[in-house]
Tab-separated table of C-alpha atoms and ligand atoms in Angstrom:
chain	number	residue	atom	x	y	z
A	960	MET	CA	181.540	5.203	-51.348
A	961	LEU	CA	181.371	7.920	-53.719
A	962	SER	CA	184.958	8.891	-55.423
A	963	ARG	CA	185.207	12.179	-56.090
A	964	PRO	CA	187.150	12.544	-59.432
A	965	ARG	CA	189.649	14.910	-60.078
A	966	SER	CA	189.402	14.365	-63.747
A	967	THR	CA	186.532	15.107	-66.025
A	968	THR	CA	186.503	11.651	-67.166
A	969	ALA	CA	184.348	9.962	-64.548
A	970	ARG	CA	184.694	6.087	-64.900
A	971	SER	CA	181.687	3.746	-64.949
A	972	THR	CA	183.485	2.067	-61.708
A	973	VAL	CA	182.239	5.226	-59.792
A	974	ALA	CA	178.841	4.505	-60.673
A	975	ARG	CA	178.964	0.551	-59.896
A	976	THR	CA	180.123	1.278	-56.626
A	977	THR	CA	177.599	3.861	-55.565
A	978	ARG	CA	175.401	1.523	-53.744
A	979	GLY	CA	174.733	3.608	-50.397
A	980	PHE	CA	175.320	6.415	-52.812
A	981	ALA	CA	175.254	10.175	-51.689
A	982	THR	CA	173.500	13.183	-53.189
A	983	LEU	CA	175.747	13.785	-56.095
A	984	LEU	CA	175.598	10.130	-58.229
A	985	LEU	CA	178.088	10.107	-61.177
A	986	ALA	CA	175.829	8.300	-63.797
A	987	ALA	CA	178.487	7.614	-65.945
A	988	ALA	CA	177.766	6.200	-69.352
A	989	VAL	CA	178.267	2.522	-68.023
A	990	ALA	CA	178.839	-0.361	-70.473
A	991	VAL	CA	178.613	1.593	-73.751
A	992	SER	CA	178.804	-0.827	-76.658
A	993	GLY	CA	182.394	-0.839	-78.812
A	994	SER	CA	180.690	1.070	-81.324
A	995	VAL	CA	180.787	3.878	-79.296
A	996	SER	CA	183.947	5.878	-78.823
A	997	ALA	CA	185.961	5.489	-75.898
A	998	PHE	CA	185.409	9.109	-75.247
A	999	ALA	CA	181.827	8.596	-74.693
A	1000	GLN	CA	182.156	5.874	-72.219
A	1001	ASN	CA	183.486	8.648	-69.871
A	1002	VAL	CA	180.644	11.116	-70.559
A	1003	PRO	CA	180.320	12.638	-66.790
A	1004	ILE	CA	176.856	13.508	-66.287
A	1005	VAL	CA	176.344	14.542	-62.342
A	1006	ARG	CA	172.905	13.717	-61.298
A	1007	ASP	CA	171.803	15.739	-58.165
A	1008	ALA	CA	168.366	16.356	-56.730
A	1009	GLU	CA	168.924	19.731	-55.247
A	1010	ILE	CA	171.090	21.256	-57.950
A	1011	GLU	CA	168.515	20.173	-60.457
A	1012	ALA	CA	165.513	21.816	-59.081
A	1013	LEU	CA	167.957	25.032	-58.582
A	1014	VAL	CA	168.766	25.212	-62.190
A	1015	ARG	CA	165.162	24.669	-63.416
A	1016	ASP	CA	163.952	27.071	-60.689
A	1017	TYR	CA	166.239	29.747	-62.712
A	1018	ALA	CA	165.272	28.558	-65.989
A	1019	ARG	CA	161.210	28.381	-65.357
A	1020	PRO	CA	160.283	32.235	-65.541
A	1021	ILE	CA	162.865	33.067	-68.399
A	1022	PHE	CA	161.821	30.148	-70.513
A	1023	LYS	CA	158.089	31.326	-69.831
A	1024	ALA	CA	158.920	34.696	-70.472
A	1025	ALA	CA	160.316	33.859	-73.955
A	1026	GLY	CA	157.295	31.662	-74.520
A	1027	LEU	CA	158.862	28.350	-74.471
A	1028	ALA	CA	157.766	25.332	-72.797
A	1029	ASN	CA	158.016	25.968	-69.053
A	1030	ASP	CA	157.409	22.468	-67.940
A	1031	GLY	CA	159.511	19.676	-67.772
A	1032	ILE	CA	162.678	21.239	-68.680
A	1033	ASP	CA	165.451	18.321	-68.208
A	1034	ILE	CA	168.684	19.797	-66.450
A	1035	VAL	CA	171.644	17.896	-67.683
A	1036	LEU	CA	174.520	18.542	-65.318
A	1037	VAL	CA	177.948	17.913	-66.948
A	1038	ASN	CA	181.069	17.413	-64.686
A	1039	ASP	CA	183.083	19.850	-66.897
A	1040	PRO	CA	185.477	22.528	-65.328
A	1041	SER	CA	185.009	24.569	-68.669
A	1042	PHE	CA	181.960	27.140	-69.288
A	1043	ASN	CA	179.439	26.089	-71.079
A	1044	ALA	CA	175.603	26.131	-71.398
A	1045	PHE	CA	173.397	24.581	-74.223
A	1046	VAL	CA	169.522	24.125	-74.680
A	1047	THR	CA	168.065	21.625	-76.994
A	1048	GLY	CA	164.113	21.947	-76.553
A	1049	ARG	CA	163.455	19.886	-73.545
A	1050	ARG	CA	166.882	19.366	-72.203
A	1051	MET	CA	169.341	22.133	-70.833
A	1052	PHE	CA	173.200	21.332	-70.743
A	1053	ILE	CA	175.032	22.783	-68.367
A	1054	ASN	CA	178.707	22.435	-67.194
A	1055	THR	CA	179.326	22.539	-63.455
A	1056	GLY	CA	182.323	24.811	-64.433
A	1057	ALA	CA	179.484	27.383	-65.403
A	1058	LEU	CA	177.867	26.898	-61.912
A	1059	MET	CA	181.173	27.369	-59.974
A	1060	THR	CA	181.983	30.650	-62.192
A	1061	ALA	CA	178.924	32.185	-61.496
A	1062	GLU	CA	178.908	34.130	-57.872
A	1063	THR	CA	175.214	34.958	-58.142
A	1064	PRO	CA	171.951	33.296	-59.559
A	1065	ASN	CA	171.836	36.197	-61.622
A	1066	GLU	CA	174.805	35.555	-63.726
A	1067	ILE	CA	173.345	32.044	-64.658
A	1068	ILE	CA	169.788	33.166	-65.001
A	1069	GLY	CA	171.284	36.008	-67.858
A	1070	VAL	CA	173.423	33.063	-69.821
A	1071	MET	CA	169.941	31.078	-69.678
A	1072	ALA	CA	167.903	34.188	-70.760
A	1073	HIS	CA	170.675	34.606	-73.926
A	1074	GLU	CA	170.077	30.689	-74.499
A	1075	ALA	CA	166.143	31.242	-74.553
A	1076	GLY	CA	166.820	34.083	-77.276
A	1077	HIS	CA	168.685	32.020	-79.393
A	1078	ILE	CA	165.645	29.329	-79.171
A	1079	ALA	CA	163.174	31.960	-79.728
A	1080	GLY	CA	165.083	33.201	-82.567
A	1081	GLY	CA	164.799	29.969	-84.346
A	1082	HIS	CA	168.699	30.075	-84.369
A	1083	GLN	CA	170.413	26.565	-85.348
A	1084	GLN	CA	166.755	25.140	-84.795
A	1085	LYS	CA	167.711	22.150	-87.451
A	1086	LEU	CA	170.669	21.225	-85.203
A	1087	ARG	CA	168.365	21.416	-82.231
A	1088	ASP	CA	165.636	19.310	-83.595
A	1089	GLN	CA	168.718	16.456	-84.272
A	1090	LEU	CA	169.648	16.817	-80.504
A	1091	GLU	CA	166.319	16.761	-79.363
A	1092	ARG	CA	165.937	13.093	-80.824
A	1093	ALA	CA	169.351	11.907	-79.597
A	1094	LYS	CA	170.060	10.065	-76.110
A	1095	THR	CA	171.612	12.626	-73.575
A	1096	MET	CA	175.100	10.582	-73.661
A	1097	ALA	CA	175.262	11.104	-77.413
A	1098	ILE	CA	174.703	14.850	-77.298
A	1099	ILE	CA	177.251	15.605	-74.256
A	1100	ALA	CA	179.535	13.583	-76.283
A	1101	THR	CA	178.916	15.795	-79.004
A	1102	LEU	CA	178.749	19.171	-76.881
A	1103	LEU	CA	182.466	18.018	-74.628
A	1104	GLY	CA	183.704	16.786	-78.471
A	1105	ALA	CA	182.901	20.287	-79.922
A	1106	GLY	CA	184.849	22.044	-77.055
A	1107	ALA	CA	187.777	19.685	-76.924
A	1108	MET	CA	188.033	19.977	-80.953
A	1109	VAL	CA	188.361	23.525	-80.423
A	1110	ALA	CA	191.059	23.507	-77.787
A	1111	GLY	CA	192.907	21.085	-79.776
A	1112	ALA	CA	192.723	18.489	-76.858
A	1113	THR	CA	191.472	15.879	-79.402
A	1114	THR	CA	191.085	15.224	-82.809
A	1115	ASN	CA	189.126	11.796	-82.957
A	1116	SER	CA	186.713	13.333	-84.781
A	1117	ARG	CA	185.557	9.647	-86.108
A	1118	GLY	CA	184.844	8.302	-82.755
A	1119	LEU	CA	182.815	11.321	-81.697
A	1120	ALA	CA	180.853	11.146	-84.689
A	1121	GLY	CA	180.051	7.592	-83.770
A	1122	ALA	CA	178.945	9.012	-80.340
A	1123	GLY	CA	176.869	11.346	-81.930
A	1124	MET	CA	174.504	8.817	-83.307
A	1125	GLY	CA	171.759	10.213	-85.100
A	1126	VAL	CA	173.214	13.606	-84.500
A	1127	ALA	CA	176.190	13.276	-86.409
A	1128	ALA	CA	174.711	11.110	-88.968
A	1129	GLY	CA	176.060	12.101	-92.334
A	1130	GLY	CA	178.906	14.275	-91.295
A	1131	GLY	CA	179.744	14.216	-87.676
A	1132	GLU	CA	182.377	16.919	-87.892
A	1133	MET	CA	179.937	19.022	-89.824
A	1134	ALA	CA	177.663	18.561	-86.977
A	1135	GLN	CA	180.006	19.518	-84.415
A	1136	ARG	CA	181.087	22.498	-86.025
A	1137	SER	CA	178.042	23.907	-86.410
A	1138	ILE	CA	177.297	23.739	-82.938
A	1139	LEU	CA	180.096	26.479	-82.624
A	1140	ALA	CA	178.202	28.840	-85.624
A	1141	TYR	CA	175.983	31.054	-83.880
A	1142	GLN	CA	176.356	34.386	-86.076
A	1143	ARG	CA	177.270	37.875	-84.974
A	1144	THR	CA	173.601	39.156	-86.054
A	1145	GLU	CA	172.106	36.319	-83.761
A	1146	GLU	CA	173.927	37.234	-81.190
A	1147	THR	CA	172.521	40.538	-81.104
A	1148	THR	CA	169.410	39.554	-81.368
A	1149	ALA	CA	169.640	36.858	-78.505
A	1150	ASP	CA	171.113	39.739	-76.282
A	1151	ARG	CA	168.166	41.996	-77.019
A	1152	SER	CA	165.830	38.905	-76.559
A	1153	ALA	CA	167.468	38.289	-73.493
A	1154	ILE	CA	167.076	41.656	-71.864
A	1155	SER	CA	163.733	41.912	-73.025
A	1156	TYR	CA	162.823	38.244	-70.983
A	1157	LEU	CA	165.176	39.580	-67.956
A	1158	ASN	CA	162.802	42.767	-67.437
A	1159	ALA	CA	159.620	41.177	-68.138
A	1160	THR	CA	160.878	38.796	-64.844
A	1161	GLY	CA	161.828	41.889	-63.100
A	1162	GLN	CA	165.619	40.927	-63.106
A	1163	SER	CA	168.882	42.880	-63.977
A	1164	GLY	CA	170.919	42.233	-66.874
A	1165	MET	CA	173.984	42.881	-64.897
A	1166	GLY	CA	174.973	39.023	-64.353
A	1167	MET	CA	174.557	38.454	-67.858
A	1168	LEU	CA	177.225	41.670	-68.737
A	1169	LYS	CA	179.619	40.287	-66.200
A	1170	THR	CA	179.670	37.128	-67.654
A	1171	PHE	CA	180.085	38.199	-71.280
A	1172	SER	CA	182.494	40.779	-70.147
A	1173	ARG	CA	184.809	38.045	-68.750
A	1174	PHE	CA	185.060	36.153	-71.619
A	1175	GLN	CA	185.454	39.119	-73.810
A	1176	ASN	CA	188.534	40.103	-71.710
A	1177	ALA	CA	190.082	36.790	-70.735
A	1178	LEU	CA	191.080	34.098	-73.235
A	1179	SER	CA	189.709	31.380	-70.772
A	1180	LEU	CA	188.273	31.168	-67.127
A	1181	SER	CA	189.489	27.673	-66.769
A	1182	GLY	CA	193.241	27.366	-67.532
A	1183	THR	CA	194.467	25.829	-70.253
A	1184	GLN	CA	191.064	24.745	-72.226
A	1185	VAL	CA	189.243	27.398	-74.214
A	1186	ASP	CA	185.636	27.746	-72.903
A	1187	PRO	CA	183.160	26.318	-75.323
A	1188	TYR	CA	180.743	28.861	-74.687
A	1189	ARG	CA	183.128	31.492	-75.760
A	1190	ILE	CA	183.695	29.937	-79.012
A	1191	SER	CA	179.961	29.265	-79.938
A	1192	HIS	CA	179.197	32.756	-79.119
A	1193	PRO	CA	181.554	35.371	-80.601
A	1194	MET	CA	181.910	38.250	-78.210
A	1195	PRO	CA	183.318	41.445	-79.953
A	1196	GLN	CA	184.085	44.611	-77.838
A	1197	GLU	CA	181.137	45.859	-79.884
A	1198	ARG	CA	178.406	43.644	-78.913
A	1199	ILE	CA	179.603	43.986	-75.212
A	1200	ALA	CA	179.147	47.577	-75.457
A	1201	ASN	CA	175.673	47.358	-77.144
A	1202	LEU	CA	174.739	44.765	-74.144
A	1203	GLU	CA	175.931	47.092	-71.648
A	1204	ALA	CA	173.804	50.168	-72.934
A	1205	LEU	CA	170.856	47.827	-73.128
A	1206	VAL	CA	171.498	46.634	-69.263
A	1207	LYS	CA	171.635	50.315	-67.894
A	1208	GLN	CA	168.557	51.053	-69.517
A	1209	SER	CA	166.634	48.608	-67.570
A	1210	PRO	CA	164.616	49.575	-64.684
A	1211	TYR	CA	165.756	46.776	-63.057
A	1212	VAL	CA	169.324	47.030	-63.521
A	1213	ASP	CA	170.404	47.304	-59.863
A	1214	LYS	CA	167.836	44.615	-58.720
A	1215	LEU	CA	169.676	41.906	-56.647
A	1216	ASP	CA	168.262	38.110	-56.469
A	1217	PRO	CA	166.631	37.203	-53.637
A	1218	PRO	CA	168.303	36.356	-50.352
A	1219	ALA	CA	166.682	32.897	-50.381
A	1220	LEU	CA	168.082	31.967	-53.731
A	1221	GLN	CA	171.326	33.510	-53.355
A	1222	GLN	CA	171.633	31.151	-50.517
A	1223	ARG	CA	170.401	27.984	-52.430
A	1224	HIS	CA	173.379	29.199	-55.140
A	1225	ASP	CA	175.864	29.431	-52.474
A	1226	MET	CA	174.894	25.791	-51.059
A	1227	MET	CA	174.979	24.323	-54.585
A	1228	ARG	CA	178.702	25.925	-55.244
A	1229	ILE	CA	180.131	24.883	-51.943
A	1230	LYS	CA	178.320	21.225	-52.959
A	1231	ILE	CA	179.808	21.041	-56.262
A	1232	ALA	CA	183.303	21.771	-54.945
A	1233	ALA	CA	182.785	19.505	-51.777
A	1234	TYR	CA	182.261	16.549	-54.019
A	1235	MET	CA	183.907	17.040	-57.279
A	1236	GLN	CA	187.150	18.982	-56.305
A	1237	GLY	CA	187.696	18.193	-52.777
A	1238	GLN	CA	188.093	19.831	-49.195
A	1239	ALA	CA	190.489	22.524	-50.407
A	1240	ALA	CA	188.216	23.872	-52.905
A	1241	ALA	CA	185.251	23.500	-50.512
A	1242	SER	CA	186.658	25.514	-47.778
A	1243	ARG	CA	188.012	28.298	-50.277
A	1244	LEU	CA	184.491	28.921	-50.936
A	1245	MET	CA	183.447	28.448	-46.921
A	1246	ARG	CA	186.019	30.641	-45.660
A	1247	LYS	CA	184.247	33.698	-48.111
A	1248	ASN	CA	181.058	33.487	-45.768
A	1249	PRO	CA	182.287	31.368	-42.705
A	1250	GLY	CA	179.020	30.438	-40.280
A	1251	SER	CA	176.625	30.762	-42.715
A	1252	LEU	CA	173.912	27.869	-43.786
A	1253	ALA	CA	175.318	27.174	-46.888
A	1254	SER	CA	179.127	26.858	-45.151
A	1255	ARG	CA	177.716	24.473	-42.231
A	1256	TYR	CA	176.182	22.856	-45.128
A	1257	GLY	CA	179.309	22.330	-46.681
A	1258	GLU	CA	180.945	21.276	-43.341
A	1259	ALA	CA	178.193	18.065	-42.887
A	1260	GLN	CA	179.316	17.417	-46.572
A	1261	LEU	CA	182.737	17.388	-45.868
A	1262	ALA	CA	182.338	15.291	-42.617
A	1263	TYR	CA	180.130	12.847	-44.455
A	1264	LEU	CA	182.748	12.677	-47.588
A	1265	TYR	CA	185.682	12.147	-45.317
A	1266	GLY	CA	183.928	9.234	-43.193
A	1267	ASN	CA	183.265	11.594	-40.086
A	1268	LEU	CA	180.163	10.190	-39.686
A	1269	ASN	CA	178.805	11.014	-36.000
A	1270	ALA	CA	180.254	14.907	-36.812
A	1271	ALA	CA	178.355	14.905	-40.230
A	1272	LEU	CA	174.956	13.251	-38.288
A	1273	VAL	CA	174.955	16.014	-35.638
A	1274	LYS	CA	176.118	18.749	-38.366
A	1275	THR	CA	173.305	17.824	-40.430
A	1276	SER	CA	170.550	17.488	-37.555
A	1277	ALA	CA	171.437	21.042	-36.620
A	1278	LEU	CA	170.590	22.028	-40.286
A	1279	ILE	CA	167.455	20.197	-40.475
A	1280	LYS	CA	166.289	22.236	-37.219
A	1281	GLU	CA	167.318	25.241	-38.967
A	1282	GLN	CA	165.289	24.452	-42.200
A	1283	PRO	CA	162.848	21.360	-41.623
A	1284	LYS	CA	161.237	21.476	-44.874
A	1285	ASN	CA	164.592	21.205	-46.723
A	1286	PRO	CA	164.409	17.865	-48.072
A	1287	TYR	CA	168.063	17.990	-49.478
A	1288	PHE	CA	169.263	18.105	-45.587
A	1289	GLN	CA	167.052	14.923	-45.238
A	1290	GLU	CA	168.563	13.515	-48.326
A	1291	LEU	CA	172.189	14.083	-46.822
A	1292	ARG	CA	171.173	12.385	-43.416
A	1293	GLY	CA	169.917	9.690	-45.559
A	1294	ASP	CA	173.157	9.111	-47.550
A	1295	ILE	CA	175.336	9.496	-43.825
A	1296	LEU	CA	172.864	6.506	-42.488
A	1297	MET	CA	173.610	4.600	-45.380
A	1298	LYS	CA	177.157	4.833	-45.103
A	1299	ALA	CA	176.900	4.017	-41.339
A	1300	ASN	CA	174.807	0.839	-41.901
A	1301	LYS	CA	171.841	1.797	-40.794
A	1302	PRO	CA	169.333	1.490	-43.804
A	1303	LYS	CA	166.219	1.704	-41.586
A	1304	ASP	CA	166.975	5.059	-40.212
A	1305	ALA	CA	168.170	6.357	-43.983
A	1306	ALA	CA	164.810	4.716	-45.369
A	1307	ASP	CA	163.147	6.835	-42.904
A	1308	ALA	CA	165.346	10.229	-44.094
A	1309	TYR	CA	164.670	9.426	-47.559
A	1310	ALA	CA	160.935	9.139	-47.271
A	1311	LYS	CA	161.161	12.481	-45.492
A	1312	ALA	CA	163.210	14.016	-48.450
A	1313	VAL	CA	160.816	12.595	-51.056
A	1314	SER	CA	157.770	13.792	-49.177
A	1315	LEU	CA	159.337	17.409	-48.846
A	1316	ASP	CA	160.725	17.610	-52.347
A	1317	PRO	CA	158.547	20.093	-54.486
A	1318	ALA	CA	160.458	19.445	-57.482
A	1319	ARG	CA	159.502	15.868	-57.476
A	1320	SER	CA	162.894	14.532	-58.317
A	1321	GLY	CA	163.343	10.885	-59.456
A	1322	LEU	CA	166.567	10.516	-57.530
A	1323	LEU	CA	165.081	10.566	-54.089
A	1324	PRO	CA	162.796	7.746	-54.483
A	1325	VAL	CA	165.704	5.715	-56.191
A	1326	SER	CA	167.747	6.415	-53.065
A	1327	LEU	CA	164.580	5.472	-50.757
A	1328	GLY	CA	164.465	2.300	-52.647
A	1329	GLN	CA	168.043	1.744	-52.065
A	1330	ALA	CA	168.041	2.146	-48.435
A	1331	LEU	CA	165.028	-0.704	-48.703
A	1332	MET	CA	167.100	-2.941	-50.563
A	1333	ALA	CA	169.483	-2.534	-47.808
A	1334	ILE	CA	167.344	-3.573	-45.365
A	1335	GLY	CA	166.609	-6.746	-47.449
A	1336	THR	CA	163.250	-8.325	-45.987
A	1337	PRO	CA	160.932	-9.563	-48.700
A	1338	ASP	CA	158.570	-6.820	-47.752
A	1339	ALA	CA	161.262	-4.163	-47.978
A	1340	LEU	CA	162.428	-5.565	-51.318
A	1341	LYS	CA	158.596	-5.315	-52.508
A	1342	LYS	CA	158.510	-1.662	-51.477
A	1343	ALA	CA	161.797	-1.132	-52.937
A	1344	VAL	CA	160.308	-2.009	-56.457
A	1345	VAL	CA	157.735	0.283	-56.326
A	1346	GLN	CA	159.800	3.365	-54.884
A	1347	ILE	CA	162.751	2.911	-57.787
A	1348	ASN	CA	159.537	2.405	-60.280
A	1349	ASN	CA	158.385	5.642	-58.810
A	1350	GLY	CA	161.309	7.313	-59.323
A	1351	LEU	CA	162.465	5.910	-62.887
A	1352	GLY	CA	158.760	7.088	-63.878
A	1353	ARG	CA	159.653	10.776	-62.951
A	1354	ASP	CA	162.968	10.108	-64.775
A	1355	LYS	CA	163.264	7.494	-67.236
A	1356	GLU	CA	166.645	8.585	-68.530
A	1357	ASN	CA	168.127	7.461	-65.090
A	1358	ALA	CA	170.169	4.452	-66.190
A	1359	VAL	CA	171.804	3.627	-62.736
A	1360	GLY	CA	168.047	3.296	-61.325
A	1361	TYR	CA	167.508	0.570	-63.780
A	1362	ARG	CA	170.329	-1.320	-62.251
A	1363	TYR	CA	169.254	-1.253	-58.806
A	1364	LEU	CA	165.623	-1.999	-60.085
A	1365	ALA	CA	167.171	-5.454	-61.911
A	1366	GLN	CA	168.848	-6.207	-58.466
A	1367	ALA	CA	165.891	-5.648	-56.553
A	1368	TYR	CA	163.512	-8.130	-58.939
A	1369	GLY	CA	166.407	-10.413	-58.945
A	1370	GLU	CA	166.340	-10.780	-55.115
A	1371	LEU	CA	162.545	-11.148	-55.157
A	1372	GLY	CA	163.136	-13.743	-57.895
A	1373	ASN	CA	161.051	-12.139	-60.939
A	1374	ILE	CA	164.041	-12.827	-63.518
A	1375	PRO	CA	161.883	-11.430	-66.649
A	1376	ALA	CA	161.267	-8.053	-65.079
A	1377	ALA	CA	165.176	-8.418	-63.820
A	1378	ASP	CA	166.128	-8.725	-67.565
A	1379	LEU	CA	163.753	-6.041	-68.788
A	1380	ALA	CA	165.126	-3.513	-66.263
A	1381	THR	CA	168.696	-4.619	-67.327
A	1382	ALA	CA	167.482	-3.871	-70.926
A	1383	GLU	CA	166.120	-0.402	-70.004
A	1384	GLY	CA	169.226	0.630	-68.338
A	1385	HIS	CA	171.366	-0.346	-71.258
A	1386	PHE	CA	168.835	1.144	-73.611
A	1387	TYR	CA	169.322	4.637	-71.593
A	1388	SER	CA	173.343	4.241	-71.708
A	1389	GLY	CA	172.903	4.165	-75.471
A	1390	ASP	CA	174.370	0.529	-75.492
A	1391	TYR	CA	171.626	-0.789	-77.964
A	1392	ARG	CA	173.339	-4.007	-78.728
A	1393	ASN	CA	173.148	-5.280	-74.990
A	1394	ALA	CA	169.709	-3.632	-74.567
A	1395	LYS	CA	168.070	-5.969	-77.320
A	1396	ILE	CA	169.932	-9.229	-75.914
A	1397	PHE	CA	168.420	-8.585	-72.492
A	1398	ALA	CA	164.702	-7.613	-73.723
A	1399	MET	CA	165.027	-10.796	-75.792
A	1400	ARG	CA	165.630	-12.746	-72.868
A	1401	ALA	CA	162.979	-10.967	-70.820
A	1402	GLN	CA	160.545	-11.930	-73.664
A	1403	GLN	CA	160.955	-15.451	-73.568
A	1404	LYS	CA	159.720	-15.783	-70.054
A	1405	MET	CA	156.987	-13.174	-70.553
A	1406	LYS	CA	153.331	-13.204	-71.860
A	1407	ARG	CA	153.092	-12.158	-75.547
A	1408	GLY	CA	151.550	-8.790	-75.533
A	1409	GLU	CA	151.667	-8.309	-71.714
A	1410	PRO	CA	152.560	-4.587	-71.076
A	1411	GLY	CA	156.869	-5.934	-70.099
A	1412	TRP	CA	156.571	-8.115	-73.285
A	1413	LEU	CA	155.728	-4.989	-75.152
A	1414	ARG	CA	158.208	-2.333	-74.114
A	1415	ALA	CA	160.864	-5.187	-74.589
A	1416	GLN	CA	159.404	-5.079	-78.288
A	1417	ASP	CA	159.843	-1.845	-78.742
A	1418	ILE	CA	163.597	-1.976	-77.323
A	1419	ILE	CA	164.038	-5.012	-79.862
A	1420	ASN	CA	162.746	-2.890	-82.724
A	1421	TYR	CA	164.882	0.192	-81.997
A	1422	GLY	CA	166.948	1.074	-84.884
A	1423	PRO	CA	170.132	3.449	-85.181
A	1424	SER	CA	167.279	5.670	-87.227
A	1425	GLY	CA	164.382	4.499	-85.585
A	1426	LYS	CA	162.373	6.007	-82.872
A	1427	THR	CA	160.620	4.642	-79.876
A	1428	LYS	CA	157.273	4.595	-78.674
B	799	ZN	ZN1	174.911	33.612	-78.115
């Protein structure tokens, strides 16, 4: 079902064909209105409960040490092979390329510590405030646009300005360029802050040093494209030398990541390789540690992805036996059973995943809801509505989830609720025109002043410069 795009331009068809979808759901910006550039329509967001939880676990202690809000950090994974990471306030944008490049958690944690240093230092605060108000899709278009512009890959800055919405108001190109504009003094401050956060959490700065040294030595980690991160964070030789001195002074310089965290990191890298790059890329990583849990997880995923469902099920059952409390093994089991057209068994597996998930991902209840929809009885459909609403309550920007919700309501004959769910889906995809059309349709069949009617009114009232809620 789930295709694994080779390019970074995940098409909307990918998201549309994900009934019985797998762990990695490509929630591409579907049905973006004509006012948004073609570029934004291909905004490649990757949704995955396991990876989001891991990256949040990396960020949490660092953000706490930095005195930043340590709850409710939204992790936005961007399917792009270049290296980039950027934090607005509530949202951390991180490229799959950055996660794939990092061999240890410490390398990513070091980059996060540096980003936290920029936030704590108030660097580019005005831009961050603007981005914080913008929709996720628009920000990614802007961030990717910035990288693309630097690389000279596209000069469609007018289109990108449109994609930037409020961010880009009154000079999109300027807003994009200013993303690239950390000052050298700011880099020094952020490095120093990063070391203090790493020390406070008992972690080494070696990963950060390794990552930044690599940027300093190589023009690009990802081939032809210049990594946006390297452009936005100037890395002269002197900065690396100063950083190295600071890192080596730390009492934690030789501290390694806990083995369990390293294992989750290895699983994440193999997963990204398997789903996004295919068998060869995943096998390359698995060969480094054959027989490890991460490699066997990779084998189960590849079996699933390439349609060897019996083998996938056997391998996944063995993994579950080894880690019975791992929610993502249950999730994979659910994905396999959905593909095998066994929605009842799949629903059981997803229900286990939901109950085991300490990170309370909004994605897992939506998967459970889909399995219930596939069962198709009125009772299962009603349960599906509950589960999908539960998932969307945890994660209201999941545009794909609204489409399943609309479908479930539609099959139950609740047309106004289906229209409102469709409106929400368009709204969170940034397609305000269609969002309003469906919100008005929903209102016509609703009682004035009831909760659904009020939410529809919020969507109708939403203006390009306005705010909702
Ligand atoms: Zn920086």
